[in-house]
Each structure stands twice: as C-alpha cells, then as structure tokens.
Amino acid sequence: MISTTLRRKLAIAGTALAGMFTLTAQPALAWGELGHRTVGNIAYANVKPEVAAQIDELLKNEAQLGMPACPVKNIADAAVYPDCLRAASWRWAYTFPWHYQDIDIDKPFDVKEACSSGNCVTAQITRTRRVLADRSLPAAQRLEALIFLVHFVGDVHQPLHAAEHEHDMGGNQVLVTNIQAPSYVANGVLVDNKGKPANLHSIWDTVVVERAQKEGRLPAVRAYSPAEKARVATGDVNDWAQESWALAHDLVYPQVFGHVVAATETTPKEVTLDDKSLDKDAAVAGERIFQAGLRLAKVLDEALAPAAPQG
C-alpha cells in the first residue's frame, strides 16, 4: 500500500514530449503535451483581447523564471512548463504534489481530502489565480502564477488527477497489459519502454487523448460562441474536481473491475482495456479538455480584468 505522503515524494513526470511517463516509479503528467497545449491554446483563443494582451506582456518576463531548458514563448508552452520542471527536481520538487489530489472514490466526495497544507491541485488553482490577479506583485511572480494556473486547470480535469482507489496513486499502480508504454526522453536520455505495458493513469494522460485526436474528437482550437462558452464554462474548481472524481468512480474504475467498485475490493495490479472502453474514454477526454480550455479562459478573463478606474 502506497501512502499519499510517499506519492508526494514521487516526481510528476515532465519532459517536453507527449506520452512521457514511467510505469510505476512516478506519476505521469496529466494529459501529456498534446492535451495540455490544447487546453492552453483554446483558452488563449477565447479570452478577451485585452486579457490576451496582458498574457503576452507577462510572457516577456520569461528570462526571469531562470529555467532556459523549459522555454515559455506562448500559452501552450506555459501549459507544459510545470511538467518540464522535473529536469530540475532539486529546485522544484515542492511543486510536484500540486498537480493532483488523491480523493478516495470509496468515500463521499470531500474536496479537502488529500490536501495537506494546500499541497493539492484545487488549492493551488485558487492560490495561483489570486497571485496572478494581484497587480502589486512583481511581473515574474505573476507570470509563474499564470503558468501554474494554466497547467493546473488542465490537470484537475483529468479524472485520475482527482481520484484514487486503495492508494493506487490515481491508477499509477495498475498496469494495462495490452497497451504498450511509449518510450520517452528524460533529461536528454532515451528511456526505452519497448514491450512494457502502460499504466492506467498514463492511458488517460496520453493514449486516450491521442485516440481522440485520431478520431476527430479533440476539440478545435478556435474562438467559441458566447452560447458555447455559457454552456461549458460553468462551476468552480471544487466542481471540476468533483466531476473528475465522479468520472473515476463511474467510468474509469468500473472499466477496470467490470462493475462499480466496492470499498472492500483491492485494485488489480494488471488489467486489459478493450477498444470499446478506449473509444468511450477518448470521447470523455476530448470533452474534458474542451471544458478545461473554456473554463480556463473564463478564469483568466476574471483574474486579468482591467482594473476599475480611480475617481
């Protein structure tokens, strides 16, 4: 049994390629590069023009972040930057628990669960939004808040970043034996996973997102109508976490067990997923990325709204 404390010591995988994850040693990055960049780009395409201008202005302070190995030239770069920080874990390890929240699907939903001292994704979305909105703070500090906010709104919409069963680290401890884990580059070194199975968490990070793209289910990066925004950009961070938790409870884990999970059941260490399940997952992942993008746009519009005139 792996405790939440131990999980916090494990790095969120973070290089600049889609599908970068280890099998069991470390949690995978939510949505991978493809999903996170799509969330960021949708948000940027839907914020108000004056907010887009403020984002562009903040991005000019990139050099002050002190991480040239993780460039941030646009909002899509910002969306993947927090995962790139794994290359300097000695400096950034304290941020790794901020990407997720292990809310037990065997208990009633409780957003405060697994959020010690604000070290969880919902608390950090609230904090970074507040920092971003504070114009009295240095621009570089607000840029860092923008970067983490963009990334974490994407994270909280991935079902296994807001749920777990039997301390399985959001599915990181469940191998999906019929799906091969892709190889990836970590700190300039190729990690060859040829022939090794993926884990359940990483299926949601990358495989279902790539499947959504191939099947035309990944949302388009474009400006959406006011009616579309009103329909999708709903709720707050606690609501988004509960949606993800409910998807884990009602969809992800039942696919693993073949039925709704009972609290007394132990998560199997190895499972298979059929094409029908993966197709359904791809459709859900596409919708979650769409929701994350438009909801992020609303958050950014609110945080960066022009200051009221004095007088």
Coordinates of C-alpha atoms in Angstrom, one line a residue:
M1 CA 0.0 0.0 0.0
I2 CA 1.5 3.4 -1.0
S3 CA 0.6 6.3 1.1
T4 CA -0.2 9.8 -0.1
T5 CA 2.9 11.0 1.7
L6 CA 5.0 8.7 -0.4
R7 CA 3.3 9.8 -3.5
R8 CA 4.2 13.4 -2.7
K9 CA 7.9 12.3 -2.8
L10 CA 7.5 11.0 -6.3
A11 CA 8.0 13.3 -9.3
I12 CA 5.3 14.3 -11.7
A13 CA 6.9 13.2 -15.0
G14 CA 7.7 16.2 -17.0
T15 CA 9.6 16.4 -20.3
A16 CA 8.5 18.1 -23.4
L17 CA 7.2 15.2 -25.3
A18 CA 3.7 13.6 -25.4
G19 CA 3.4 10.3 -23.6
M20 CA 6.3 10.8 -21.2
F21 CA 5.8 8.6 -18.2
T22 CA 7.4 5.8 -16.2
L23 CA 5.5 2.7 -15.4
T24 CA 5.3 2.6 -11.6
A25 CA 8.0 4.7 -10.1
Q26 CA 6.5 8.1 -10.9
P27 CA 3.1 9.5 -11.6
A28 CA 2.5 10.5 -15.2
L29 CA 1.8 14.0 -16.3
A30 CA -1.8 14.9 -16.8
W31 CA -3.0 14.9 -20.5
G32 CA 0.6 14.8 -21.8
E33 CA 1.8 17.6 -24.0
L34 CA -1.0 17.3 -26.6
G35 CA -3.7 17.7 -24.1
H36 CA -2.2 20.5 -22.1
R37 CA -1.2 22.5 -25.1
T38 CA -4.7 22.1 -26.5
V39 CA -6.2 23.4 -23.2
G40 CA -3.9 26.4 -23.3
N41 CA -4.5 27.2 -26.9
I42 CA -8.3 27.0 -26.5
A43 CA -8.1 29.3 -23.5
Y44 CA -6.0 31.9 -25.4
A45 CA -8.3 31.8 -28.4
N46 CA -11.3 32.6 -26.1
V47 CA -10.0 35.2 -23.6
K48 CA -10.9 38.9 -24.2
P49 CA -8.4 40.8 -26.4
E50 CA -7.2 42.9 -23.5
V51 CA -6.6 39.8 -21.5
A52 CA -4.6 38.2 -24.3
A53 CA -2.5 41.4 -24.4
Q54 CA -1.8 41.1 -20.7
I55 CA -0.8 37.4 -21.1
D56 CA 1.6 38.4 -23.9
E57 CA 3.1 41.2 -21.7
L58 CA 3.7 38.8 -18.8
L59 CA 5.3 36.3 -21.1
K60 CA 8.0 38.9 -21.9
N61 CA 9.4 38.2 -18.4
E62 CA 10.3 34.6 -19.3
A63 CA 14.0 35.0 -18.7
Q64 CA 13.3 35.9 -15.0
L65 CA 12.0 32.4 -14.4
G66 CA 15.5 31.1 -14.6
M67 CA 14.6 27.9 -16.5
P68 CA 16.0 28.2 -20.1
A69 CA 15.6 24.5 -20.5
C70 CA 11.9 25.0 -20.2
P71 CA 11.1 27.8 -22.7
V72 CA 7.8 29.7 -22.3
K73 CA 7.2 31.7 -25.5
N74 CA 3.4 31.3 -25.6
I75 CA 0.5 30.0 -23.5
A76 CA 0.9 26.5 -25.0
D77 CA 4.5 26.4 -23.6
A78 CA 3.2 27.7 -20.3
A79 CA 0.8 24.7 -20.2
V80 CA 3.6 22.2 -20.3
Y81 CA 6.2 24.1 -18.3
P82 CA 5.3 22.7 -14.8
D83 CA 6.0 19.2 -16.0
C84 CA 9.2 20.2 -17.6
L85 CA 10.4 21.2 -14.2
R86 CA 11.1 17.6 -13.4
A87 CA 14.5 18.1 -15.0
A88 CA 15.4 20.3 -12.0
S89 CA 13.6 18.4 -9.3
W90 CA 16.2 19.5 -6.7
R91 CA 14.8 23.0 -7.2
W92 CA 11.1 22.3 -7.9
A93 CA 10.2 19.1 -6.1
Y94 CA 8.0 21.1 -3.7
T95 CA 5.6 21.8 -6.5
F96 CA 5.1 18.2 -7.6
P97 CA 2.2 17.5 -5.1
W98 CA 0.3 20.4 -6.6
H99 CA -0.6 18.5 -9.8
Y100 CA -3.2 16.1 -8.2
Q101 CA -5.4 15.3 -5.3
D102 CA -6.0 11.7 -4.2
I103 CA -9.6 11.8 -3.3
D104 CA -10.8 8.3 -2.3
I105 CA -13.6 7.1 -4.6
D106 CA -14.7 4.7 -1.8
K107 CA -15.9 7.6 0.4
P108 CA -18.2 10.5 -0.2
F109 CA -16.5 13.3 -2.2
D110 CA -14.6 15.6 0.0
V111 CA -12.5 18.3 -1.7
K112 CA -10.4 18.8 1.5
E113 CA -9.2 15.2 1.4
A114 CA -5.6 14.6 0.5
C115 CA -4.9 18.4 0.6
S116 CA -2.4 18.8 3.4
S117 CA -1.4 22.5 3.9
G118 CA -2.7 23.4 0.4
N119 CA -0.5 20.9 -1.4
C120 CA -3.1 19.8 -3.9
V121 CA -4.4 20.9 -7.3
T122 CA -7.6 22.6 -6.2
A123 CA -5.9 24.7 -3.5
Q124 CA -3.1 25.7 -6.0
I125 CA -5.6 26.8 -8.6
T126 CA -7.1 29.1 -6.1
R127 CA -3.7 30.4 -4.9
T128 CA -2.2 31.0 -8.3
R129 CA -5.3 32.7 -9.6
R130 CA -5.1 35.1 -6.6
V131 CA -1.4 35.8 -7.3
L132 CA -2.0 36.4 -11.0
A133 CA -4.7 38.9 -10.2
D134 CA -2.6 40.9 -7.8
R135 CA -1.0 43.7 -9.9
S136 CA 1.1 44.9 -6.9
L137 CA 3.3 41.8 -7.3
P138 CA 6.4 41.6 -9.5
A139 CA 5.7 40.6 -13.1
A140 CA 7.9 37.5 -12.9
Q141 CA 5.9 36.2 -9.9
R142 CA 2.6 36.8 -11.7
L143 CA 4.0 35.0 -14.8
E144 CA 4.9 32.0 -12.7
A145 CA 1.4 32.0 -11.3
L146 CA -0.1 32.2 -14.8
I147 CA 2.0 29.2 -15.9
F148 CA 0.9 27.0 -13.0
L149 CA -2.7 28.2 -13.3
V150 CA -2.9 27.2 -16.9
H151 CA -1.4 23.8 -16.2
F152 CA -3.4 23.0 -13.1
V153 CA -6.8 23.8 -14.6
G154 CA -5.9 21.2 -17.2
D155 CA -4.7 18.8 -14.5
V156 CA -7.9 18.9 -12.4
H157 CA -10.0 17.9 -15.5
Q158 CA -8.1 14.6 -15.8
P159 CA -10.2 12.1 -13.9
L160 CA -7.2 10.3 -12.3
H161 CA -5.7 13.6 -11.0
A162 CA -8.6 13.9 -8.6
A163 CA -9.3 10.3 -7.5
E164 CA -7.8 7.1 -6.4
H165 CA -8.8 3.7 -5.1
E166 CA -6.9 1.7 -2.4
H167 CA -3.9 4.1 -2.5
D168 CA -3.2 3.2 -6.1
M169 CA -1.8 6.7 -6.9
G170 CA -4.6 7.6 -9.3
G171 CA -4.1 4.4 -11.3
N172 CA -0.3 4.6 -11.5
Q173 CA 0.0 1.2 -9.8
V174 CA -2.3 -0.6 -12.3
L175 CA -0.7 -1.9 -15.4
V176 CA -2.7 -2.2 -18.6
T177 CA -1.1 -5.2 -20.2
N178 CA -2.5 -4.9 -23.7
I179 CA -1.2 -1.4 -24.3
Q180 CA 2.4 -0.7 -24.8
A181 CA 4.1 2.2 -23.0
P182 CA 5.8 4.7 -25.3
S183 CA 9.4 5.5 -24.9
Y184 CA 10.4 9.0 -23.9
V185 CA 13.3 11.3 -23.3
A186 CA 14.2 12.3 -19.7
N187 CA 16.9 14.8 -19.2
G188 CA 18.3 14.1 -22.6
V189 CA 18.4 10.3 -22.1
L190 CA 16.1 7.9 -24.0
V191 CA 14.1 5.7 -21.8
D192 CA 13.1 2.7 -23.9
N193 CA 9.8 1.1 -22.8
K194 CA 9.5 -1.2 -25.8
G195 CA 7.4 -4.2 -24.8
K196 CA 6.4 -2.8 -21.4
P197 CA 2.8 -2.2 -20.5
A198 CA 1.4 1.3 -19.8
N199 CA -0.3 2.1 -16.5
L200 CA -3.9 3.1 -16.1
H201 CA -3.0 6.7 -15.2
S202 CA -0.9 7.1 -18.3
I203 CA -3.6 5.7 -20.5
W204 CA -5.7 8.8 -19.6
D205 CA -2.7 11.1 -19.9
T206 CA -1.8 10.2 -23.4
V207 CA -3.3 7.2 -25.1
V208 CA -7.0 8.3 -24.9
V209 CA -6.0 11.9 -25.9
E210 CA -4.1 10.7 -29.0
R211 CA -7.0 8.4 -29.8
A212 CA -9.4 11.4 -29.5
Q213 CA -7.2 13.3 -32.0
K214 CA -7.1 10.4 -34.5
E215 CA -10.9 10.0 -34.3
G216 CA -11.6 13.8 -34.6
R217 CA -12.8 14.1 -31.0
L218 CA -10.2 16.5 -29.8
P219 CA -11.7 20.0 -29.6
A220 CA -10.8 22.5 -32.2
V221 CA -8.6 25.5 -31.2
R222 CA -10.8 28.4 -32.2
A223 CA -13.0 31.1 -30.7
Y224 CA -16.2 29.7 -29.5
S225 CA -19.6 31.5 -29.4
P226 CA -21.0 33.1 -26.2
A227 CA -23.6 30.4 -26.1
E228 CA -21.0 27.6 -26.2
K229 CA -19.0 29.3 -23.5
A230 CA -22.0 29.8 -21.3
R231 CA -22.8 26.1 -21.7
V232 CA -19.3 24.8 -21.0
A233 CA -17.5 27.4 -18.7
T234 CA -19.5 26.5 -15.6
G235 CA -18.8 25.7 -12.0
D236 CA -15.7 26.4 -9.9
V237 CA -12.5 24.4 -9.1
N238 CA -14.3 22.3 -6.5
D239 CA -17.0 21.4 -9.0
W240 CA -14.4 20.5 -11.6
A241 CA -12.6 18.2 -9.2
Q242 CA -15.9 16.5 -8.3
E243 CA -16.6 15.9 -11.9
S244 CA -13.3 14.2 -12.4
W245 CA -13.8 12.2 -9.2
A246 CA -17.2 11.1 -10.4
L247 CA -15.8 10.0 -13.8
A248 CA -13.2 8.0 -12.0
H249 CA -15.9 6.4 -9.8
D250 CA -18.5 5.8 -12.5
L251 CA -16.3 5.2 -15.6
V252 CA -12.6 4.6 -15.1
Y253 CA -12.6 2.1 -12.2
P254 CA -15.7 0.2 -13.4
Q255 CA -13.8 -0.4 -16.7
V256 CA -11.0 -1.9 -14.6
F257 CA -13.2 -4.0 -12.3
G258 CA -16.1 -4.7 -14.7
H259 CA -18.5 -3.2 -12.2
V260 CA -18.8 -0.2 -9.8
V261 CA -16.0 -0.6 -7.2
A262 CA -16.8 -1.6 -3.7
A263 CA -14.6 -0.2 -0.9
T264 CA -13.5 -3.7 0.1
E265 CA -12.1 -4.6 -3.3
T266 CA -8.4 -4.4 -4.0
T267 CA -7.3 -2.8 -7.3
P268 CA -5.9 -5.5 -9.6
K269 CA -2.2 -5.0 -10.5
E270 CA -2.8 -5.9 -14.1
V271 CA -5.8 -5.3 -16.4
T272 CA -6.7 -5.1 -20.0
L273 CA -8.9 -2.5 -21.8
D274 CA -10.9 -3.2 -24.9
D275 CA -11.4 -0.9 -27.9
K276 CA -15.0 -0.1 -26.9
S277 CA -13.7 1.2 -23.5
L278 CA -10.9 3.2 -25.1
D279 CA -13.3 4.8 -27.6
K280 CA -15.6 5.9 -24.8
D281 CA -12.6 7.2 -22.8
A282 CA -11.4 9.2 -25.8
A283 CA -14.7 10.9 -26.2
V284 CA -14.7 11.8 -22.5
A285 CA -11.1 13.0 -22.6
G286 CA -12.0 15.3 -25.6
E287 CA -14.9 16.8 -23.7
R288 CA -12.8 17.3 -20.5
I289 CA -10.1 19.1 -22.5
F290 CA -12.7 21.3 -24.1
Q291 CA -14.2 22.1 -20.7
A292 CA -10.8 22.9 -19.3
G293 CA -9.9 25.2 -22.2
L294 CA -13.1 27.3 -21.9
R295 CA -13.2 27.3 -18.2
L296 CA -9.5 28.4 -18.1
A297 CA -10.4 31.3 -20.5
K298 CA -13.1 32.4 -18.0
V299 CA -10.7 32.2 -15.1
L300 CA -8.1 34.3 -16.9
D301 CA -10.7 36.9 -18.0
E302 CA -11.7 37.3 -14.4
A303 CA -8.2 37.3 -13.0
L304 CA -6.9 39.8 -15.6
A305 CA -9.9 42.0 -15.9
P306 CA -8.8 45.6 -16.3
A307 CA -8.6 47.5 -13.1
A308 CA -11.5 49.8 -12.3
P309 CA -10.7 53.5 -13.0
Q310 CA -10.0 55.6 -9.9
G311 CA -12.1 58.5 -9.1

